[in-house]
Amino acid sequence: MLHTLSCAPGHPAVKECIALLRANDALLLLGDGVYIALQHSEDWLALEQSGASLHVLDADARAAGVQQRLAACFTVVDDDGFVSLTEQHAQQMAWY
């Protein structure tokens, strides 16, 4: 399953998404969701421990000015990387 998460830290959907993540899942943070990838944010450790592959959309991280402060467990992907993730995962769950 590919989870795309675009809500800000503290939104109830963040905890719901984390609770459903499994080791063979992928998570892509978009929009305001990129703030979750900041090292020492409220949820980054739980995400790291989920076993899922963790990704941040490059354009959104740049727009937020956080690309240099992302936790090491996150991989930055461009639009082609986003497409690749959708090709690797037959199912997708969008969190807003």
PDB file of C-alpha atoms in Angstrom:
ATOM      1  CA  MET A   1       0.000   0.000   0.000  1.00  0.00           C
ATOM      2  CA  LEU A   2       1.184   3.510  -0.824  1.00  0.00           C
ATOM      3  CA  HIS A   3       0.008   6.065   1.708  1.00  0.00           C
ATOM      4  CA  THR A   4       0.125   9.724   0.686  1.00  0.00           C
ATOM      5  CA  LEU A   5      -0.128  12.111   3.603  1.00  0.00           C
ATOM      6  CA  SER A   6      -0.640  15.825   3.055  1.00  0.00           C
ATOM      7  CA  CYS A   7      -1.920  17.079   6.398  1.00  0.00           C
ATOM      8  CA  ALA A   8       0.094  19.027   8.936  1.00  0.00           C
ATOM      9  CA  PRO A   9       1.582  17.533  12.109  1.00  0.00           C
ATOM     10  CA  GLY A  10      -1.012  17.241  14.857  1.00  0.00           C
ATOM     11  CA  HIS A  11      -3.881  16.470  12.482  1.00  0.00           C
ATOM     12  CA  PRO A  12      -5.801  13.343  13.616  1.00  0.00           C
ATOM     13  CA  ALA A  13      -5.201  11.659  10.243  1.00  0.00           C
ATOM     14  CA  VAL A  14      -1.455  11.532  10.956  1.00  0.00           C
ATOM     15  CA  LYS A  15      -1.910   9.176  13.927  1.00  0.00           C
ATOM     16  CA  GLU A  16      -4.452   7.099  11.978  1.00  0.00           C
ATOM     17  CA  CYS A  17      -2.043   6.731   9.070  1.00  0.00           C
ATOM     18  CA  ILE A  18       0.856   5.754  11.328  1.00  0.00           C
ATOM     19  CA  ALA A  19      -1.299   3.126  13.035  1.00  0.00           C
ATOM     20  CA  LEU A  20      -2.047   1.483   9.681  1.00  0.00           C
ATOM     21  CA  LEU A  21       1.501   1.480   8.257  1.00  0.00           C
ATOM     22  CA  ARG A  22       3.061  -1.933   7.707  1.00  0.00           C
ATOM     23  CA  ALA A  23       6.607  -2.971   6.829  1.00  0.00           C
ATOM     24  CA  ASN A  24       5.819  -3.532   3.138  1.00  0.00           C
ATOM     25  CA  ASP A  25       4.027  -0.155   2.790  1.00  0.00           C
ATOM     26  CA  ALA A  26       5.397   3.133   1.533  1.00  0.00           C
ATOM     27  CA  LEU A  27       4.554   6.603   2.814  1.00  0.00           C
ATOM     28  CA  LEU A  28       4.930   9.749   0.734  1.00  0.00           C
ATOM     29  CA  LEU A  29       4.628  13.092   2.504  1.00  0.00           C
ATOM     30  CA  LEU A  30       3.155  15.904   0.404  1.00  0.00           C
ATOM     31  CA  GLY A  31       2.130  19.506   1.034  1.00  0.00           C
ATOM     32  CA  ASP A  32       1.973  20.321   4.739  1.00  0.00           C
ATOM     33  CA  GLY A  33       2.835  16.690   5.454  1.00  0.00           C
ATOM     34  CA  VAL A  34       6.512  17.424   4.771  1.00  0.00           C
ATOM     35  CA  TYR A  35       6.767  19.011   8.221  1.00  0.00           C
ATOM     36  CA  ILE A  36       6.244  15.550   9.717  1.00  0.00           C
ATOM     37  CA  ALA A  37       9.593  14.521   8.217  1.00  0.00           C
ATOM     38  CA  LEU A  38      11.542  17.043  10.264  1.00  0.00           C
ATOM     39  CA  GLN A  39      13.920  15.342  12.636  1.00  0.00           C
ATOM     40  CA  HIS A  40      12.530  15.434  16.157  1.00  0.00           C
ATOM     41  CA  SER A  41       9.027  16.298  14.974  1.00  0.00           C
ATOM     42  CA  GLU A  42       6.177  14.796  16.950  1.00  0.00           C
ATOM     43  CA  ASP A  43       5.753  11.747  14.704  1.00  0.00           C
ATOM     44  CA  TRP A  44       9.019  11.071  12.880  1.00  0.00           C
ATOM     45  CA  LEU A  45      10.243   8.411  15.339  1.00  0.00           C
ATOM     46  CA  ALA A  46       6.982   6.441  15.116  1.00  0.00           C
ATOM     47  CA  LEU A  47       7.255   6.570  11.334  1.00  0.00           C
ATOM     48  CA  GLU A  48      10.854   5.395  11.412  1.00  0.00           C
ATOM     49  CA  GLN A  49       9.876   2.464  13.633  1.00  0.00           C
ATOM     50  CA  SER A  50       6.950   1.478  11.386  1.00  0.00           C
ATOM     51  CA  GLY A  51       9.213  -0.365   8.961  1.00  0.00           C
ATOM     52  CA  ALA A  52       7.523   1.309   5.975  1.00  0.00           C
ATOM     53  CA  SER A  53       9.645   3.029   3.347  1.00  0.00           C
ATOM     54  CA  LEU A  54       9.435   6.770   3.957  1.00  0.00           C
ATOM     55  CA  HIS A  55       9.512   9.444   1.255  1.00  0.00           C
ATOM     56  CA  VAL A  56       9.084  13.206   0.898  1.00  0.00           C
ATOM     57  CA  LEU A  57       8.173  14.977  -2.332  1.00  0.00           C
ATOM     58  CA  ASP A  58      11.124  17.203  -3.231  1.00  0.00           C
ATOM     59  CA  ALA A  59       9.098  20.100  -4.662  1.00  0.00           C
ATOM     60  CA  ASP A  60       6.988  20.355  -1.500  1.00  0.00           C
ATOM     61  CA  ALA A  61      10.016  20.119   0.815  1.00  0.00           C
ATOM     62  CA  ARG A  62      11.685  22.902  -1.170  1.00  0.00           C
ATOM     63  CA  ALA A  63       8.542  25.043  -1.124  1.00  0.00           C
ATOM     64  CA  ALA A  64       8.399  24.655   2.663  1.00  0.00           C
ATOM     65  CA  GLY A  65      12.132  25.339   2.985  1.00  0.00           C
ATOM     66  CA  VAL A  66      12.752  22.159   4.975  1.00  0.00           C
ATOM     67  CA  GLN A  67      14.832  20.043   2.586  1.00  0.00           C
ATOM     68  CA  GLN A  68      17.972  20.476   4.725  1.00  0.00           C
ATOM     69  CA  ARG A  69      16.239  19.521   7.993  1.00  0.00           C
ATOM     70  CA  LEU A  70      14.609  16.198   7.054  1.00  0.00           C
ATOM     71  CA  ALA A  71      15.210  13.146   9.220  1.00  0.00           C
ATOM     72  CA  ALA A  72      17.663  10.699   7.642  1.00  0.00           C
ATOM     73  CA  CYS A  73      15.044   7.936   7.425  1.00  0.00           C
ATOM     74  CA  PHE A  74      13.226   9.828   4.631  1.00  0.00           C
ATOM     75  CA  THR A  75      14.107   9.583   0.955  1.00  0.00           C
ATOM     76  CA  VAL A  76      13.443  12.670  -1.153  1.00  0.00           C
ATOM     77  CA  VAL A  77      11.716  11.862  -4.447  1.00  0.00           C
ATOM     78  CA  ASP A  78      10.836  13.950  -7.464  1.00  0.00           C
ATOM     79  CA  ASP A  79       7.719  13.565  -9.612  1.00  0.00           C
ATOM     80  CA  ASP A  80       9.217  10.556 -11.405  1.00  0.00           C
ATOM     81  CA  GLY A  81       9.870   8.964  -8.015  1.00  0.00           C
ATOM     82  CA  PHE A  82       6.239   9.578  -7.077  1.00  0.00           C
ATOM     83  CA  VAL A  83       5.124   7.810 -10.258  1.00  0.00           C
ATOM     84  CA  SER A  84       7.514   4.946  -9.494  1.00  0.00           C
ATOM     85  CA  LEU A  85       5.991   4.532  -6.031  1.00  0.00           C
ATOM     86  CA  THR A  86       2.504   4.332  -7.545  1.00  0.00           C
ATOM     87  CA  GLU A  87       3.736   1.671  -9.971  1.00  0.00           C
ATOM     88  CA  GLN A  88       5.255  -0.379  -7.127  1.00  0.00           C
ATOM     89  CA  HIS A  89       2.102  -0.305  -4.996  1.00  0.00           C
ATOM     90  CA  ALA A  90      -1.182  -1.463  -6.497  1.00  0.00           C
ATOM     91  CA  GLN A  91      -3.219   0.212  -3.755  1.00  0.00           C
ATOM     92  CA  GLN A  92      -3.090   3.790  -2.542  1.00  0.00           C
ATOM     93  CA  MET A  93      -4.588   5.526   0.481  1.00  0.00           C
ATOM     94  CA  ALA A  94      -4.659   9.335   0.509  1.00  0.00           C
ATOM     95  CA  TRP A  95      -4.702  11.101   3.869  1.00  0.00           C
ATOM     96  CA  TYR A  96      -5.853  14.743   3.973  1.00  0.00           C
TER      97      TYR A  96
END
